[in-house]
């Protein structure tokens, strides 16, 4: 019961502050407050999209895709930054703090991953064995599962 009461208190106290942060004239673009644990990406996108006008479904899709890519980049970068910390607990705390700070911003502010490498163009068709209907020498068909 105390978990629900605590969660409700965080939601009501944090609800007003993130709504203020989402306003255009606010000082920071943060979508999460310091008092609450970092919410899932869906909740962060709901908060972000609530202040925007337009097709909600497409805005949510775009936000979720950006956040997914941003989370991957942030996790990799934060892991690199905290790798020198001594001790498991210190490293975990530093990792969480780094991710929280980086992911609290709007999805348009999140870092993007590198562009995918271009696919190589095939110039010639690969060689295939002639289709004679006969199996190559030395290969026997394998029995199906359960047959002997």
PDB file of C-alpha atoms in Angstrom:
ATOM      1  CA  UNK A   1       0.000   0.000   0.000  1.00  0.00           C
ATOM      2  CA  UNK A   2       2.824   2.420   0.829  1.00  0.00           C
ATOM      3  CA  UNK A   3       4.276   1.905  -2.659  1.00  0.00           C
ATOM      4  CA  UNK A   4       1.049   3.120  -4.245  1.00  0.00           C
ATOM      5  CA  UNK A   5       0.812   6.098  -1.901  1.00  0.00           C
ATOM      6  CA  UNK A   6       4.430   7.039  -2.630  1.00  0.00           C
ATOM      7  CA  UNK A   7       3.881   6.631  -6.367  1.00  0.00           C
ATOM      8  CA  UNK A   8       0.736   8.755  -6.240  1.00  0.00           C
ATOM      9  CA  UNK A   9       2.566  11.452  -4.273  1.00  0.00           C
ATOM     10  CA  UNK A  10       5.398  11.493  -6.805  1.00  0.00           C
ATOM     11  CA  UNK A  11       2.954  11.612  -9.696  1.00  0.00           C
ATOM     12  CA  UNK A  12       0.962  14.509  -8.260  1.00  0.00           C
ATOM     13  CA  UNK A  13       3.977  16.522  -7.160  1.00  0.00           C
ATOM     14  CA  UNK A  14       5.986  15.748 -10.294  1.00  0.00           C
ATOM     15  CA  UNK A  15       3.002  16.158 -12.611  1.00  0.00           C
ATOM     16  CA  UNK A  16       2.801  19.904 -12.212  1.00  0.00           C
ATOM     17  CA  UNK A  17       6.544  20.408 -12.581  1.00  0.00           C
ATOM     18  CA  UNK A  18       6.898  18.472 -15.848  1.00  0.00           C
ATOM     19  CA  UNK A  19       3.852  20.230 -17.235  1.00  0.00           C
ATOM     20  CA  UNK A  20       5.529  23.543 -16.432  1.00  0.00           C
ATOM     21  CA  UNK A  21       8.758  22.366 -18.049  1.00  0.00           C
ATOM     22  CA  UNK A  22       6.856  21.467 -21.222  1.00  0.00           C
ATOM     23  CA  UNK A  23       5.548  25.004 -21.603  1.00  0.00           C
ATOM     24  CA  UNK A  24       7.225  27.044 -24.356  1.00  0.00           C
ATOM     25  CA  UNK A  25       8.421  29.808 -22.013  1.00  0.00           C
ATOM     26  CA  UNK A  26      10.057  27.482 -19.480  1.00  0.00           C
ATOM     27  CA  UNK A  27      13.737  27.648 -18.631  1.00  0.00           C
ATOM     28  CA  UNK A  28      14.623  24.029 -19.461  1.00  0.00           C
ATOM     29  CA  UNK A  29      13.477  21.415 -21.965  1.00  0.00           C
ATOM     30  CA  UNK A  30      13.399  18.651 -19.309  1.00  0.00           C
ATOM     31  CA  UNK A  31      10.528  16.121 -19.474  1.00  0.00           C
ATOM     32  CA  UNK A  32      11.432  14.437 -16.161  1.00  0.00           C
ATOM     33  CA  UNK A  33      11.812  15.935 -12.708  1.00  0.00           C
ATOM     34  CA  UNK A  34      14.679  15.409 -10.305  1.00  0.00           C
ATOM     35  CA  UNK A  35      12.372  14.030  -7.574  1.00  0.00           C
ATOM     36  CA  UNK A  36      11.040  11.100  -9.617  1.00  0.00           C
ATOM     37  CA  UNK A  37      12.847   8.058 -10.983  1.00  0.00           C
ATOM     38  CA  UNK A  38      13.341   8.207 -14.734  1.00  0.00           C
ATOM     39  CA  UNK A  39      10.037   7.052 -16.286  1.00  0.00           C
ATOM     40  CA  UNK A  40       9.826   4.668 -19.258  1.00  0.00           C
ATOM     41  CA  UNK A  41      10.232   6.130 -22.749  1.00  0.00           C
ATOM     42  CA  UNK A  42       6.491   5.852 -23.453  1.00  0.00           C
ATOM     43  CA  UNK A  43       5.652   8.104 -20.483  1.00  0.00           C
ATOM     44  CA  UNK A  44       8.359  10.597 -21.476  1.00  0.00           C
ATOM     45  CA  UNK A  45       6.943  10.712 -25.017  1.00  0.00           C
ATOM     46  CA  UNK A  46       3.401  11.194 -23.688  1.00  0.00           C
ATOM     47  CA  UNK A  47       4.592  14.180 -21.679  1.00  0.00           C
ATOM     48  CA  UNK A  48       6.452  15.594 -24.647  1.00  0.00           C
ATOM     49  CA  UNK A  49       3.623  15.101 -27.161  1.00  0.00           C
ATOM     50  CA  UNK A  50       0.961  16.519 -24.814  1.00  0.00           C
ATOM     51  CA  UNK A  51       2.227  20.062 -25.445  1.00  0.00           C
ATOM     52  CA  UNK A  52       2.465  19.642 -29.242  1.00  0.00           C
ATOM     53  CA  UNK A  53      -0.246  20.136 -31.832  1.00  0.00           C
ATOM     54  CA  UNK A  54      -0.703  17.646 -34.648  1.00  0.00           C
ATOM     55  CA  UNK A  55      -1.427  13.982 -35.231  1.00  0.00           C
ATOM     56  CA  UNK A  56      -0.795  12.369 -31.843  1.00  0.00           C
ATOM     57  CA  UNK A  57      -0.112   8.913 -33.246  1.00  0.00           C
ATOM     58  CA  UNK A  58       2.602  10.041 -35.666  1.00  0.00           C
ATOM     59  CA  UNK A  59       4.142  12.344 -33.044  1.00  0.00           C
ATOM     60  CA  UNK A  60       4.294   9.440 -30.572  1.00  0.00           C
ATOM     61  CA  UNK A  61       5.856   7.126 -33.159  1.00  0.00           C
ATOM     62  CA  UNK A  62       8.497   9.681 -34.017  1.00  0.00           C
ATOM     63  CA  UNK A  63       9.230  10.398 -30.368  1.00  0.00           C
ATOM     64  CA  UNK A  64       9.472   6.705 -29.446  1.00  0.00           C
ATOM     65  CA  UNK A  65      11.809   5.973 -32.362  1.00  0.00           C
ATOM     66  CA  UNK A  66      14.066   8.920 -31.462  1.00  0.00           C
ATOM     67  CA  UNK A  67      14.096   7.924 -27.793  1.00  0.00           C
ATOM     68  CA  UNK A  68      14.972   4.301 -28.584  1.00  0.00           C
ATOM     69  CA  UNK A  69      17.906   5.379 -30.737  1.00  0.00           C
ATOM     70  CA  UNK A  70      18.920   8.031 -28.198  1.00  0.00           C
ATOM     71  CA  UNK A  71      18.825   5.558 -25.302  1.00  0.00           C
ATOM     72  CA  UNK A  72      21.175   3.211 -27.108  1.00  0.00           C
ATOM     73  CA  UNK A  73      23.651   5.992 -27.856  1.00  0.00           C
ATOM     74  CA  UNK A  74      23.417   7.405 -24.315  1.00  0.00           C
ATOM     75  CA  UNK A  75      23.943   3.990 -22.693  1.00  0.00           C
ATOM     76  CA  UNK A  76      27.038   3.367 -24.804  1.00  0.00           C
ATOM     77  CA  UNK A  77      28.458   6.853 -24.141  1.00  0.00           C
ATOM     78  CA  UNK A  78      27.734   6.743 -20.411  1.00  0.00           C
ATOM     79  CA  UNK A  79      29.296   3.295 -20.118  1.00  0.00           C
ATOM     80  CA  UNK A  80      32.423   4.672 -21.750  1.00  0.00           C
ATOM     81  CA  UNK A  81      32.462   7.680 -19.386  1.00  0.00           C
ATOM     82  CA  UNK A  82      32.060   5.719 -16.142  1.00  0.00           C
ATOM     83  CA  UNK A  83      34.393   2.860 -17.029  1.00  0.00           C
ATOM     84  CA  UNK A  84      37.140   4.377 -14.874  1.00  0.00           C
ATOM     85  CA  UNK A  85      35.053   4.498 -11.689  1.00  0.00           C
ATOM     86  CA  UNK A  86      36.299   2.262  -8.881  1.00  0.00           C
ATOM     87  CA  UNK A  87      33.839  -0.231  -7.425  1.00  0.00           C
ATOM     88  CA  UNK A  88      30.641  -1.764  -8.713  1.00  0.00           C
ATOM     89  CA  UNK A  89      28.291   0.488  -6.750  1.00  0.00           C
ATOM     90  CA  UNK A  90      30.099   3.666  -7.759  1.00  0.00           C
ATOM     91  CA  UNK A  91      30.056   2.611 -11.413  1.00  0.00           C
ATOM     92  CA  UNK A  92      26.334   1.746 -11.305  1.00  0.00           C
ATOM     93  CA  UNK A  93      25.440   5.014  -9.573  1.00  0.00           C
ATOM     94  CA  UNK A  94      27.500   7.023 -12.059  1.00  0.00           C
ATOM     95  CA  UNK A  95      25.920   5.140 -14.982  1.00  0.00           C
ATOM     96  CA  UNK A  96      22.378   5.836 -13.720  1.00  0.00           C
ATOM     97  CA  UNK A  97      23.135   9.500 -13.051  1.00  0.00           C
ATOM     98  CA  UNK A  98      24.678   9.934 -16.502  1.00  0.00           C
ATOM     99  CA  UNK A  99      21.733   8.251 -18.249  1.00  0.00           C
ATOM    100  CA  UNK A 100      19.176  10.195 -16.204  1.00  0.00           C
ATOM    101  CA  UNK A 101      20.760  13.521 -17.057  1.00  0.00           C
ATOM    102  CA  UNK A 102      21.088  12.672 -20.765  1.00  0.00           C
ATOM    103  CA  UNK A 103      17.580  11.195 -21.180  1.00  0.00           C
ATOM    104  CA  UNK A 104      15.664  13.929 -19.322  1.00  0.00           C
ATOM    105  CA  UNK A 105      15.617  16.196 -22.372  1.00  0.00           C
ATOM    106  CA  UNK A 106      13.155  16.283 -25.260  1.00  0.00           C
ATOM    107  CA  UNK A 107      13.542  13.574 -27.898  1.00  0.00           C
ATOM    108  CA  UNK A 108      14.680  16.105 -30.501  1.00  0.00           C
ATOM    109  CA  UNK A 109      17.648  16.963 -28.231  1.00  0.00           C
ATOM    110  CA  UNK A 110      18.829  13.356 -27.812  1.00  0.00           C
ATOM    111  CA  UNK A 111      22.035  12.266 -29.565  1.00  0.00           C
ATOM    112  CA  UNK A 112      21.699  10.317 -32.770  1.00  0.00           C
ATOM    113  CA  UNK A 113      23.615   7.216 -33.737  1.00  0.00           C
ATOM    114  CA  UNK A 114      25.990   7.109 -36.677  1.00  0.00           C
ATOM    115  CA  UNK A 115      24.479   6.804 -40.133  1.00  0.00           C
ATOM    116  CA  UNK A 116      24.332   3.224 -41.411  1.00  0.00           C
ATOM    117  CA  UNK A 117      27.088   2.186 -43.761  1.00  0.00           C
ATOM    118  CA  UNK A 118      26.078   2.044 -47.422  1.00  0.00           C
ATOM    119  CA  UNK A 119      25.435  -1.397 -48.815  1.00  0.00           C
ATOM    120  CA  UNK A 120      27.942  -2.621 -51.360  1.00  0.00           C
ATOM    121  CA  UNK A 121      26.657  -2.815 -54.922  1.00  0.00           C
ATOM    122  CA  UNK A 122      27.012  -6.181 -56.655  1.00  0.00           C
ATOM    123  CA  UNK A 123      28.409  -5.804 -60.137  1.00  0.00           C
ATOM    124  CA  UNK A 124      28.226  -9.376 -61.370  1.00  0.00           C
ATOM    125  CA  UNK A 125      25.763 -12.100 -60.571  1.00  0.00           C
ATOM    126  CA  UNK A 126      27.199 -14.789 -58.298  1.00  0.00           C
ATOM    127  CA  UNK A 127      27.991 -18.118 -59.909  1.00  0.00           C
ATOM    128  CA  UNK A 128      25.441 -20.824 -59.330  1.00  0.00           C
ATOM    129  CA  UNK A 129      25.783 -24.538 -60.087  1.00  0.00           C
ATOM    130  CA  UNK A 130      24.048 -25.675 -63.224  1.00  0.00           C
ATOM    131  CA  UNK A 131      20.508 -26.851 -62.583  1.00  0.00           C
ATOM    132  CA  UNK A 132      20.680 -30.413 -63.935  1.00  0.00           C
ATOM    133  CA  UNK A 133      18.288 -31.975 -61.459  1.00  0.00           C
ATOM    134  CA  UNK A 134      21.063 -34.183 -60.135  1.00  0.00           C
ATOM    135  CA  UNK A 135      22.661 -33.840 -56.727  1.00  0.00           C
ATOM    136  CA  UNK A 136      26.394 -33.167 -56.568  1.00  0.00           C
ATOM    137  CA  UNK A 137      28.563 -36.212 -55.924  1.00  0.00           C
ATOM    138  CA  UNK A 138      29.310 -36.923 -52.271  1.00  0.00           C
ATOM    139  CA  UNK A 139      26.185 -35.427 -50.761  1.00  0.00           C
ATOM    140  CA  UNK A 140      23.329 -37.717 -49.862  1.00  0.00           C
ATOM    141  CA  UNK A 141      19.942 -36.402 -48.807  1.00  0.00           C
ATOM    142  CA  UNK A 142      19.498 -36.341 -45.055  1.00  0.00           C
ATOM    143  CA  UNK A 143      16.475 -38.126 -43.571  1.00  0.00           C
ATOM    144  CA  UNK A 144      13.658 -36.006 -42.245  1.00  0.00           C
ATOM    145  CA  UNK A 145      13.200 -35.660 -38.513  1.00  0.00           C
ATOM    146  CA  UNK A 146      12.064 -38.950 -37.002  1.00  0.00           C
ATOM    147  CA  UNK A 147      13.026 -41.054 -40.034  1.00  0.00           C
ATOM    148  CA  UNK A 148      15.879 -43.525 -39.980  1.00  0.00           C
TER     149      UNK A 148
END
